[in-house]
PDB file of C-alpha atoms in Angstrom:
ATOM      1  CA  MET T 196     -76.347 -37.560  60.851  1.00 50.00           C
ATOM      2  CA  SER T 197     -73.297 -39.639  61.055  1.00 51.00           C
ATOM      3  CA  GLY T 198     -72.654 -43.200  59.212  1.00 52.00           C
ATOM      4  CA  GLY T 199     -73.139 -45.165  62.321  1.00 52.00           C
ATOM      5  CA  VAL T 200     -76.580 -43.669  63.356  1.00 47.00           C
ATOM      6  CA  VAL T 201     -77.683 -44.490  59.825  1.00 44.00           C
ATOM      7  CA  ALA T 202     -76.223 -47.939  60.074  1.00 44.00           C
ATOM      8  CA  GLU T 203     -78.519 -48.265  63.056  1.00 48.00           C
ATOM      9  CA  ALA T 204     -81.657 -46.900  62.123  1.00 45.00           C
ATOM     10  CA  VAL T 205     -81.268 -49.103  58.455  1.00 43.00           C
ATOM     11  CA  ALA T 206     -80.411 -52.547  59.956  1.00 46.00           C
ATOM     12  CA  PRO T 207     -83.683 -53.239  61.826  1.00 53.00           C
ATOM     13  CA  ARG T 208     -85.282 -52.028  58.654  1.00 54.00           C
ATOM     14  CA  ALA T 209     -83.373 -54.909  56.849  1.00 49.00           C
ATOM     15  CA  THR T 210     -84.099 -57.388  59.517  1.00 55.00           C
ATOM     16  CA  VAL T 211     -87.665 -56.532  58.942  1.00 51.00           C
ATOM     17  CA  VAL T 212     -87.960 -56.983  55.448  1.00 48.00           C
ATOM     18  CA  ARG T 213     -85.744 -60.282  55.457  1.00 52.00           C
ATOM     19  CA  TRP T 214     -88.119 -61.900  57.844  1.00 54.00           C
ATOM     20  CA  ARG T 215     -90.918 -60.782  55.642  1.00 59.00           C
ATOM     21  CA  GLY T 216     -89.264 -62.489  52.844  1.00 50.00           C
ATOM     22  CA  TRP T 217     -88.672 -65.935  55.327  1.00 48.00           C
ATOM     23  CA  VAL T 218     -92.318 -65.313  55.971  1.00 55.00           C
ATOM     24  CA  ARG T 219     -93.479 -65.053  52.936  1.00 62.00           C
ATOM     25  CA  LEU T 220     -91.356 -67.962  51.250  1.00 49.00           C
ATOM     26  CA  ALA T 221     -92.702 -70.400  53.977  1.00 56.00           C
ATOM     27  CA  ALA T 222     -96.180 -69.679  53.253  1.00 62.00           C
ATOM     28  CA  ASP T 223     -95.616 -70.126  49.323  1.00 76.00           C
ATOM     29  CA  VAL T 224     -93.724 -73.445  50.573  1.00 80.00           C
ATOM     30  CA  GLY T 225     -96.809 -74.412  52.937  1.00 80.00           C
ATOM     31  CA  THR T 226     -99.064 -73.769  50.082  1.00 84.00           C
ATOM     32  CA  LEU T 227     -97.329 -75.807  47.360  1.00 87.00           C
ATOM     33  CA  LEU T 228     -97.456 -78.753  49.644  1.00 90.00           C
ATOM     34  CA  CYS T 229    -101.231 -78.090  50.878  1.00 89.00           C
ATOM     35  CA  ALA T 230    -101.766 -78.057  46.735  1.00 90.00           C
ATOM     36  CA  LEU T 231     -99.635 -81.525  46.342  1.00 92.00           C
ATOM     37  CA  VAL T 232    -101.672 -83.169  48.705  1.00 93.00           C
ATOM     38  CA  LEU T 233    -105.063 -81.747  47.718  1.00 93.00           C
ATOM     39  CA  VAL T 234    -104.085 -83.119  44.221  1.00 93.00           C
ATOM     40  CA  LEU T 235    -102.797 -86.364  45.209  1.00 94.00           C
ATOM     41  CA  PHE T 236    -105.838 -86.683  47.287  1.00 95.00           C
ATOM     42  CA  VAL T 237    -108.223 -85.647  44.020  1.00 94.00           C
ATOM     43  CA  LEU T 238    -106.026 -88.365  41.983  1.00 95.00           C
ATOM     44  CA  ALA T 239    -106.782 -91.057  44.529  1.00 94.00           C
ATOM     45  CA  ALA T 240    -110.597 -90.137  43.840  1.00 94.00           C
ATOM     46  CA  LEU T 241    -110.485 -90.388  40.271  1.00 94.00           C
ATOM     47  CA  TRP T 242    -107.712 -93.308  39.640  1.00 94.00           C
ATOM     48  CA  PRO T 243    -106.844 -95.166  42.851  1.00 93.00           C
ATOM     49  CA  GLN T 244    -105.376 -98.179  40.889  1.00 92.00           C
ATOM     50  CA  LEU T 245    -102.096 -95.814  40.166  1.00 91.00           C
ATOM     51  CA  LEU T 246    -101.737 -95.198  43.882  1.00 91.00           C
ATOM     52  CA  THR T 247    -102.309 -98.862  44.931  1.00 90.00           C
ATOM     53  CA  GLY T 248    -103.117-102.401  43.702  1.00 88.00           C
ATOM     54  CA  GLN T 249    -104.263-103.699  46.495  1.00 91.00           C
ATOM     55  CA  ASP T 250    -107.712-104.924  46.412  1.00 92.00           C
ATOM     56  CA  PRO T 251    -109.990-102.711  49.425  1.00 93.00           C
ATOM     57  CA  LEU T 252    -112.438-105.363  50.278  1.00 92.00           C
ATOM     58  CA  ALA T 253    -110.473-108.641  49.854  1.00 92.00           C
ATOM     59  CA  ALA T 254    -109.465-109.836  53.748  1.00 91.00           C
ATOM     60  CA  ASP T 255    -107.292-112.368  55.210  1.00 90.00           C
ATOM     61  CA  ARG T 256    -108.148-113.873  58.547  1.00 89.00           C
ATOM     62  CA  ALA T 257    -104.426-114.620  58.638  1.00 90.00           C
ATOM     63  CA  LEU T 258    -103.193-111.051  59.021  1.00 92.00           C
ATOM     64  CA  ILE T 259    -105.741-109.086  61.411  1.00 93.00           C
ATOM     65  CA  LEU T 260    -104.128-106.596  62.903  1.00 93.00           C
ATOM     66  CA  SER T 261    -101.238-107.179  61.258  1.00 94.00           C
ATOM     67  CA  PRO T 262     -98.609-103.955  61.740  1.00 94.00           C
ATOM     68  CA  PRO T 263     -97.405-102.060  59.030  1.00 95.00           C
ATOM     69  CA  SER T 264     -94.926-104.076  56.980  1.00 94.00           C
ATOM     70  CA  PRO T 265     -93.488-103.962  53.113  1.00 93.00           C
ATOM     71  CA  ALA T 266     -96.418-106.143  52.466  1.00 90.00           C
ATOM     72  CA  HIS T 267     -98.772-103.896  54.139  1.00 93.00           C
ATOM     73  CA  LEU T 268     -97.411-100.299  54.802  1.00 94.00           C
ATOM     74  CA  LEU T 269    -100.202 -99.157  57.037  1.00 95.00           C
ATOM     75  CA  GLY T 270    -100.938-101.939  58.235  1.00 94.00           C
ATOM     76  CA  THR T 271    -104.388-104.171  58.035  1.00 95.00           C
ATOM     77  CA  ASP T 272    -107.720-103.604  59.666  1.00 94.00           C
ATOM     78  CA  GLU T 273    -109.657-105.881  62.181  1.00 92.00           C
ATOM     79  CA  ILE T 274    -110.932-108.373  59.304  1.00 93.00           C
ATOM     80  CA  GLY T 275    -107.469-108.568  57.773  1.00 94.00           C
ATOM     81  CA  ARG T 276    -107.961-105.846  55.083  1.00 95.00           C
ATOM     82  CA  ASP T 277    -105.091-103.510  53.563  1.00 95.00           C
ATOM     83  CA  VAL T 278    -105.261-100.119  55.198  1.00 95.00           C
ATOM     84  CA  LEU T 279    -103.764 -97.861  52.812  1.00 95.00           C
ATOM     85  CA  ALA T 280    -105.494 -99.662  50.064  1.00 95.00           C
ATOM     86  CA  ARG T 281    -109.083 -98.623  51.939  1.00 95.00           C
ATOM     87  CA  ILE T 282    -107.560 -95.111  52.320  1.00 96.00           C
ATOM     88  CA  ILE T 283    -106.927 -94.311  49.057  1.00 96.00           C
ATOM     89  CA  HIS T 284    -110.013 -95.656  47.562  1.00 95.00           C
ATOM     90  CA  GLY T 285    -112.044 -94.417  50.276  1.00 93.00           C
ATOM     91  CA  ALA T 286    -111.176 -90.920  48.841  1.00 94.00           C
ATOM     92  CA  ARG T 287    -113.921 -91.689  46.414  1.00 93.00           C
ATOM     93  CA  SER T 288    -116.544 -91.632  48.733  1.00 91.00           C
ATOM     94  CA  SER T 289    -115.088 -88.861  50.839  1.00 92.00           C
ATOM     95  CA  LEU T 290    -114.016 -86.365  48.614  1.00 93.00           C
ATOM     96  CA  VAL T 291    -117.458 -86.951  46.202  1.00 92.00           C
ATOM     97  CA  LEU T 292    -119.552 -85.919  49.375  1.00 92.00           C
ATOM     98  CA  GLY T 293    -117.556 -82.963  50.099  1.00 92.00           C
ATOM     99  CA  PHE T 294    -117.139 -81.606  46.740  1.00 94.00           C
ATOM    100  CA  GLY T 295    -121.048 -82.623  46.205  1.00 94.00           C
ATOM    101  CA  ALA T 296    -122.215 -80.836  49.679  1.00 94.00           C
ATOM    102  CA  VAL T 297    -120.419 -77.870  48.519  1.00 94.00           C
ATOM    103  CA  LEU T 298    -121.901 -77.957  45.604  1.00 94.00           C
ATOM    104  CA  ILE T 299    -125.243 -78.292  46.546  1.00 94.00           C
ATOM    105  CA  SER T 300    -124.606 -75.004  49.244  1.00 93.00           C
ATOM    106  CA  LEU T 301    -122.690 -73.140  46.783  1.00 92.00           C
ATOM    107  CA  VAL T 302    -125.529 -72.947  44.015  1.00 92.00           C
ATOM    108  CA  PHE T 303    -128.690 -72.852  46.227  1.00 93.00           C
ATOM    109  CA  GLY T 304    -126.638 -70.393  48.718  1.00 91.00           C
ATOM    110  CA  THR T 305    -125.670 -68.031  46.078  1.00 89.00           C
ATOM    111  CA  VAL T 306    -129.235 -67.895  44.177  1.00 89.00           C
ATOM    112  CA  LEU T 307    -130.758 -67.389  47.315  1.00 90.00           C
ATOM    113  CA  GLY T 308    -128.343 -64.648  48.291  1.00 89.00           C
ATOM    114  CA  LEU T 309    -128.852 -62.533  44.964  1.00 86.00           C
ATOM    115  CA  VAL T 310    -132.351 -63.191  45.089  1.00 86.00           C
ATOM    116  CA  ALA T 311    -132.580 -61.395  49.092  1.00 87.00           C
ATOM    117  CA  GLY T 312    -130.041 -58.915  47.861  1.00 83.00           C
ATOM    118  CA  LEU T 313    -132.077 -57.927  44.776  1.00 81.00           C
ATOM    119  CA  SER T 314    -135.596 -58.268  45.618  1.00 80.00           C
ATOM    120  CA  ASN T 315    -138.094 -56.048  47.613  1.00 82.00           C
ATOM    121  CA  ARG T 316    -138.159 -55.994  51.045  1.00 83.00           C
ATOM    122  CA  VAL T 317    -141.000 -58.902  51.688  1.00 86.00           C
ATOM    123  CA  ILE T 318    -139.029 -61.521  49.688  1.00 86.00           C
ATOM    124  CA  SER T 319    -135.767 -60.412  51.149  1.00 84.00           C
ATOM    125  CA  THR T 320    -137.395 -60.873  54.411  1.00 87.00           C
ATOM    126  CA  ILE T 321    -138.853 -64.236  53.944  1.00 88.00           C
ATOM    127  CA  THR T 322    -135.947 -65.535  52.627  1.00 86.00           C
ATOM    128  CA  LEU T 323    -133.621 -64.177  55.459  1.00 85.00           C
ATOM    129  CA  ARG T 324    -136.452 -65.268  57.751  1.00 87.00           C
ATOM    130  CA  LEU T 325    -136.292 -68.885  56.287  1.00 86.00           C
ATOM    131  CA  THR T 326    -132.321 -68.713  56.528  1.00 87.00           C
ATOM    132  CA  ASP T 327    -132.295 -68.163  59.651  1.00 85.00           C
ATOM    133  CA  ILE T 328    -134.495 -70.628  60.696  1.00 85.00           C
ATOM    134  CA  GLY T 329    -131.472 -73.121  59.277  1.00 82.00           C
ATOM    135  CA  ALA T 330    -128.489 -71.348  60.625  1.00 81.00           C
ATOM    136  CA  ALA T 331    -130.621 -71.407  63.766  1.00 82.00           C
ATOM    137  CA  PHE T 332    -129.360 -75.692  63.681  1.00 81.00           C
ATOM    138  CA  PRO T 333    -125.708 -76.482  63.998  1.00 83.00           C
ATOM    139  CA  GLU T 334    -124.580 -77.925  60.282  1.00 83.00           C
ATOM    140  CA  LEU T 335    -124.279 -81.831  61.822  1.00 84.00           C
ATOM    141  CA  VAL T 336    -127.578 -81.288  63.759  1.00 87.00           C
ATOM    142  CA  LEU T 337    -129.337 -80.051  61.127  1.00 86.00           C
ATOM    143  CA  ALA T 338    -127.600 -83.022  58.650  1.00 88.00           C
ATOM    144  CA  ILE T 339    -128.406 -85.788  61.169  1.00 88.00           C
ATOM    145  CA  LEU T 340    -131.995 -84.615  61.491  1.00 87.00           C
ATOM    146  CA  ILE T 341    -132.336 -84.883  57.858  1.00 87.00           C
ATOM    147  CA  LEU T 342    -131.209 -88.680  57.469  1.00 88.00           C
ATOM    148  CA  ALA T 343    -133.477 -89.501  60.113  1.00 85.00           C
ATOM    149  CA  LEU T 344    -136.053 -87.982  58.403  1.00 86.00           C
ATOM    150  CA  PHE T 345    -135.122 -89.504  54.637  1.00 86.00           C
ATOM    151  CA  GLY T 346    -132.760 -92.277  55.264  1.00 82.00           C
ATOM    152  CA  GLY T 347    -128.878 -92.652  55.376  1.00 79.00           C
ATOM    153  CA  GLY T 348    -126.553 -93.404  52.484  1.00 85.00           C
ATOM    154  CA  LEU T 349    -123.548 -91.225  50.372  1.00 87.00           C
ATOM    155  CA  ALA T 350    -126.510 -89.523  48.500  1.00 89.00           C
ATOM    156  CA  THR T 351    -128.301 -88.864  51.284  1.00 91.00           C
ATOM    157  CA  ALA T 352    -125.791 -87.872  53.672  1.00 91.00           C
ATOM    158  CA  THR T 353    -124.503 -85.310  50.720  1.00 92.00           C
ATOM    159  CA  ILE T 354    -127.688 -83.891  50.067  1.00 92.00           C
ATOM    160  CA  ALA T 355    -127.906 -83.224  54.223  1.00 91.00           C
ATOM    161  CA  ILE T 356    -124.609 -81.853  54.396  1.00 93.00           C
ATOM    162  CA  GLY T 357    -125.077 -79.567  51.378  1.00 93.00           C
ATOM    163  CA  ILE T 358    -128.571 -77.931  52.724  1.00 91.00           C
ATOM    164  CA  ALA T 359    -127.021 -77.698  56.110  1.00 90.00           C
ATOM    165  CA  GLY T 360    -124.160 -75.201  54.991  1.00 90.00           C
ATOM    166  CA  ILE T 361    -127.010 -73.565  52.581  1.00 92.00           C
ATOM    167  CA  PRO T 362    -127.965 -70.380  55.162  1.00 90.00           C
ATOM    168  CA  TYR T 363    -124.133 -68.938  55.734  1.00 88.00           C
ATOM    169  CA  TYR T 364    -123.840 -68.646  51.571  1.00 90.00           C
ATOM    170  CA  VAL T 365    -127.391 -66.437  51.496  1.00 90.00           C
ATOM    171  CA  ARG T 366    -125.680 -64.176  54.304  1.00 88.00           C
ATOM    172  CA  VAL T 367    -122.472 -63.822  52.469  1.00 87.00           C
ATOM    173  CA  VAL T 368    -123.991 -63.470  49.000  1.00 87.00           C
ATOM    174  CA  ARG T 369    -126.590 -61.214  49.818  1.00 87.00           C
ATOM    175  CA  GLY T 370    -124.368 -58.851  52.323  1.00 85.00           C
ATOM    176  CA  GLU T 371    -121.587 -58.582  48.988  1.00 83.00           C
ATOM    177  CA  THR T 372    -124.720 -57.966  46.677  1.00 82.00           C
ATOM    178  CA  LEU T 373    -126.009 -55.110  48.635  1.00 81.00           C
ATOM    179  CA  ARG T 374    -122.363 -53.421  48.976  1.00 80.00           C
ATOM    180  CA  VAL T 375    -121.741 -54.070  44.980  1.00 75.00           C
ATOM    181  CA  ARG T 376    -125.370 -52.768  43.787  1.00 73.00           C
ATOM    182  CA  THR T 377    -124.770 -49.173  45.417  1.00 71.00           C
ATOM    183  CA  SER T 378    -121.336 -48.737  43.791  1.00 69.00           C
ATOM    184  CA  THR T 379    -120.117 -45.975  41.908  1.00 68.00           C
ATOM    185  CA  TYR T 380    -119.134 -48.407  39.222  1.00 62.00           C
ATOM    186  CA  ILE T 381    -122.742 -50.050  38.980  1.00 65.00           C
ATOM    187  CA  GLU T 382    -124.741 -46.742  38.788  1.00 64.00           C
ATOM    188  CA  ALA T 383    -121.868 -45.619  35.843  1.00 65.00           C
ATOM    189  CA  SER T 384    -122.796 -48.599  33.645  1.00 65.00           C
ATOM    190  CA  ARG T 385    -126.499 -48.061  34.339  1.00 64.00           C
ATOM    191  CA  SER T 386    -125.636 -44.367  33.480  1.00 66.00           C
ATOM    192  CA  MET T 387    -124.061 -45.556  30.531  1.00 68.00           C
ATOM    193  CA  GLY T 388    -127.629 -47.428  29.061  1.00 61.00           C
ATOM    194  CA  LEU T 389    -126.486 -50.835  30.320  1.00 61.00           C
ATOM    195  CA  SER T 390    -129.428 -53.399  30.997  1.00 61.00           C
ATOM    196  CA  GLY T 391    -130.059 -54.767  34.334  1.00 60.00           C
ATOM    197  CA  GLN T 392    -129.133 -58.129  32.786  1.00 65.00           C
ATOM    198  CA  ALA T 393    -125.923 -56.931  31.568  1.00 62.00           C
ATOM    199  CA  VAL T 394    -125.223 -55.146  34.497  1.00 63.00           C
ATOM    200  CA  LEU T 395    -125.857 -58.527  36.282  1.00 65.00           C
ATOM    201  CA  GLY T 396    -124.038 -60.739  34.735  1.00 63.00           C
ATOM    202  CA  ARG T 397    -120.595 -58.419  33.565  1.00 65.00           C
ATOM    203  CA  HIS T 398    -120.252 -56.568  36.929  1.00 63.00           C
ATOM    204  CA  LEU T 399    -122.747 -57.722  39.715  1.00 71.00           C
ATOM    205  CA  LEU T 400    -122.603 -61.221  40.008  1.00 74.00           C
ATOM    206  CA  PRO T 401    -119.512 -61.536  39.363  1.00 74.00           C
ATOM    207  CA  ASN T 402    -117.844 -59.630  42.047  1.00 73.00           C
ATOM    208  CA  ALA T 403    -120.642 -60.838  44.652  1.00 74.00           C
ATOM    209  CA  VAL T 404    -119.509 -63.972  44.109  1.00 77.00           C
ATOM    210  CA  ARG T 405    -115.960 -63.883  44.089  1.00 78.00           C
ATOM    211  CA  PRO T 406    -116.026 -64.091  48.367  1.00 80.00           C
ATOM    212  CA  VAL T 407    -118.100 -67.503  48.314  1.00 85.00           C
ATOM    213  CA  VAL T 408    -114.956 -69.151  46.140  1.00 82.00           C
ATOM    214  CA  VAL T 409    -112.791 -68.327  48.886  1.00 84.00           C
ATOM    215  CA  ILE T 410    -115.816 -69.736  51.594  1.00 86.00           C
ATOM    216  CA  ALA T 411    -116.062 -72.861  49.330  1.00 89.00           C
ATOM    217  CA  THR T 412    -112.440 -73.636  49.649  1.00 88.00           C
ATOM    218  CA  ILE T 413    -112.175 -73.624  52.947  1.00 87.00           C
ATOM    219  CA  GLY T 414    -115.636 -75.322  53.700  1.00 89.00           C
ATOM    220  CA  LEU T 415    -114.322 -78.165  51.531  1.00 92.00           C
ATOM    221  CA  GLY T 416    -112.636 -79.766  54.314  1.00 91.00           C
ATOM    222  CA  GLY T 417    -115.441 -79.041  56.761  1.00 91.00           C
ATOM    223  CA  ALA T 418    -118.408 -80.793  54.463  1.00 92.00           C
ATOM    224  CA  THR T 419    -115.382 -83.443  54.079  1.00 93.00           C
ATOM    225  CA  LEU T 420    -115.316 -83.869  58.137  1.00 92.00           C
ATOM    226  CA  ALA T 421    -118.894 -83.486  58.327  1.00 92.00           C
ATOM    227  CA  GLY T 422    -119.430 -86.276  55.951  1.00 91.00           C
ATOM    228  CA  ALA T 423    -116.683 -88.770  57.970  1.00 92.00           C
ATOM    229  CA  ALA T 424    -118.416 -88.025  61.242  1.00 91.00           C
ATOM    230  CA  LEU T 425    -121.530 -89.350  59.750  1.00 91.00           C
ATOM    231  CA  SER T 426    -120.319 -92.144  58.659  1.00 90.00           C
ATOM    232  CA  PHE T 427    -118.528 -92.416  61.710  1.00 91.00           C
ATOM    233  CA  LEU T 428    -122.246 -92.744  63.195  1.00 88.00           C
ATOM    234  CA  GLY T 429    -122.754 -95.390  60.871  1.00 87.00           C
ATOM    235  CA  LEU T 430    -125.154 -92.481  59.044  1.00 87.00           C
ATOM    236  CA  GLY T 431    -122.608 -92.182  55.269  1.00 83.00           C
ATOM    237  CA  SER T 432    -121.758 -94.828  52.831  1.00 82.00           C
ATOM    238  CA  PRO T 433    -122.865 -98.428  53.512  1.00 82.00           C
ATOM    239  CA  PRO T 434    -120.472-101.114  54.438  1.00 81.00           C
ATOM    240  CA  PRO T 435    -118.044-102.513  53.066  1.00 85.00           C
ATOM    241  CA  THR T 436    -117.540 -99.746  51.281  1.00 88.00           C
ATOM    242  CA  PRO T 437    -114.276 -97.981  52.113  1.00 92.00           C
ATOM    243  CA  GLU T 438    -114.955 -94.327  53.657  1.00 92.00           C
ATOM    244  CA  TRP T 439    -112.401 -92.649  56.249  1.00 94.00           C
ATOM    245  CA  GLY T 440    -115.240 -92.234  58.965  1.00 92.00           C
ATOM    246  CA  SER T 441    -116.395 -95.829  59.034  1.00 92.00           C
ATOM    247  CA  MET T 442    -112.772 -96.958  59.239  1.00 93.00           C
ATOM    248  CA  LEU T 443    -112.564 -94.806  62.018  1.00 93.00           C
ATOM    249  CA  SER T 444    -115.641 -96.462  63.674  1.00 92.00           C
ATOM    250  CA  ASN T 445    -114.391 -99.915  63.103  1.00 91.00           C
ATOM    251  CA  ALA T 446    -111.602 -99.623  64.391  1.00 92.00           C
ATOM    252  CA  ARG T 447    -112.295 -97.489  67.391  1.00 89.00           C
ATOM    253  CA  ASN T 448    -112.804-101.039  69.453  1.00 88.00           C
ATOM    254  CA  PHE T 449    -109.179-102.181  68.498  1.00 90.00           C
ATOM    255  CA  LEU T 450    -106.756 -98.852  69.662  1.00 89.00           C
ATOM    256  CA  THR T 451    -104.881-100.952  71.962  1.00 90.00           C
ATOM    257  CA  LEU T 452    -104.391-103.907  69.738  1.00 91.00           C
ATOM    258  CA  GLY T 453    -104.060-101.954  66.300  1.00 92.00           C
ATOM    259  CA  TRP T 454    -103.758 -97.966  66.862  1.00 94.00           C
ATOM    260  CA  TRP T 455    -102.859 -97.698  63.157  1.00 95.00           C
ATOM    261  CA  ALA T 456    -106.070 -99.012  61.937  1.00 94.00           C
ATOM    262  CA  ALA T 457    -107.715 -95.690  63.065  1.00 94.00           C
ATOM    263  CA  VAL T 458    -104.366 -93.622  63.123  1.00 95.00           C
ATOM    264  CA  PHE T 459    -103.953 -93.507  59.437  1.00 96.00           C
ATOM    265  CA  PRO T 460    -107.559 -92.522  58.366  1.00 95.00           C
ATOM    266  CA  GLY T 461    -107.558 -90.058  61.078  1.00 94.00           C
ATOM    267  CA  LEU T 462    -104.630 -88.736  59.635  1.00 95.00           C
ATOM    268  CA  ALA T 463    -106.039 -88.486  56.019  1.00 95.00           C
ATOM    269  CA  ILE T 464    -109.186 -86.644  57.200  1.00 95.00           C
ATOM    270  CA  THR T 465    -106.850 -83.969  59.024  1.00 95.00           C
ATOM    271  CA  LEU T 466    -104.603 -83.548  56.082  1.00 95.00           C
ATOM    272  CA  PHE T 467    -107.046 -82.885  53.961  1.00 95.00           C
ATOM    273  CA  VAL T 468    -108.855 -80.566  55.916  1.00 94.00           C
ATOM    274  CA  ILE T 469    -105.368 -78.704  56.751  1.00 93.00           C
ATOM    275  CA  SER T 470    -105.052 -78.408  53.347  1.00 93.00           C
ATOM    276  CA  THR T 471    -108.223 -77.275  52.291  1.00 93.00           C
ATOM    277  CA  THR T 472    -108.387 -74.565  54.468  1.00 91.00           C
ATOM    278  CA  VAL T 473    -104.620 -73.059  54.497  1.00 89.00           C
ATOM    279  CA  LEU T 474    -105.388 -72.910  50.276  1.00 89.00           C
ATOM    280  CA  GLY T 475    -108.818 -71.144  51.326  1.00 87.00           C
ATOM    281  CA  ARG T 476    -106.852 -68.750  53.179  1.00 86.00           C
ATOM    282  CA  ARG T 477    -104.345 -67.899  51.152  1.00 85.00           C
ATOM    283  CA  LEU T 478    -106.633 -67.603  48.237  1.00 82.00           C
ATOM    284  CA  GLN T 479    -108.248 -65.194  50.702  1.00 80.00           C
ATOM    285  CA  ALA T 480    -105.171 -63.102  50.964  1.00 78.00           C
ATOM    286  CA  ARG T 481    -104.640 -62.987  47.622  1.00 77.00           C
ATOM    287  CA  LEU T 482    -107.974 -61.601  46.489  1.00 73.00           C
ATOM    288  CA  GLU T 483    -107.552 -59.051  49.677  1.00 69.00           C
ATOM    289  CA  GLY T 484    -103.952 -58.114  48.042  1.00 67.00           C
ATOM    290  CA  ARG T 485    -102.545 -59.385  50.936  1.00 63.00           C
ATOM    291  CA  GLY T 486    -100.359 -61.780  49.403  1.00 58.00           C
TER     292      GLY T 486
END
């Protein structure tokens, strides 16, 4: 084969490798940016005073719906409160709801999934049928139903969204448990004399729960978004507590007069959901050996 033919054969392969390198670099940069955004939101939830000195509840009627300015970087809302301060302080309510709901779904979904995967057929069938009843309702509709029965508020909304998300975790954990329990290394562990509790704690549980970490990371954004939707409907944090969904609800009637009062809280929700989703997908690729 001549040198020209070899060069023509190698050139496309080098181009593909180069493009893969750029794609991997872009993915890494995007992941880093999303991680920084998530850290910023967590910092705002834990220590909002580090990011703003404005009082999120202080209203100034002389500054109603004032546009962004050096004094108020993101403008003011319909009663003269600083929008940036309310977004920063509102991160606490929004993230507490999101993290709390995911934790409830994760814990109860994992326990029920293990029960369904390790128990006899009768208990497994009963668990799955109860899960199917919960999964028959869309998560937000089920959460609204629970709130209608027990009343609104941040704690109730967190529990409602957490309960609504349990069925999906149950299905995933049960499927992974059934797959792992028939693996060769589980059989080898039992043949070596390990007790059932040791096999469960050392091998079965870590491997069965591993995919749930990815689901929880991705589901964090969805739970926060659902919480914002409930607050938008008036079922979440009571006023005047700053919360992203309630800020959108209050500003929806003033879009033509002060678009910033609605756009920036909506942007905060969007950035948080995108960040958690990207990080979750990246984590999934790492666990599957694709990144």
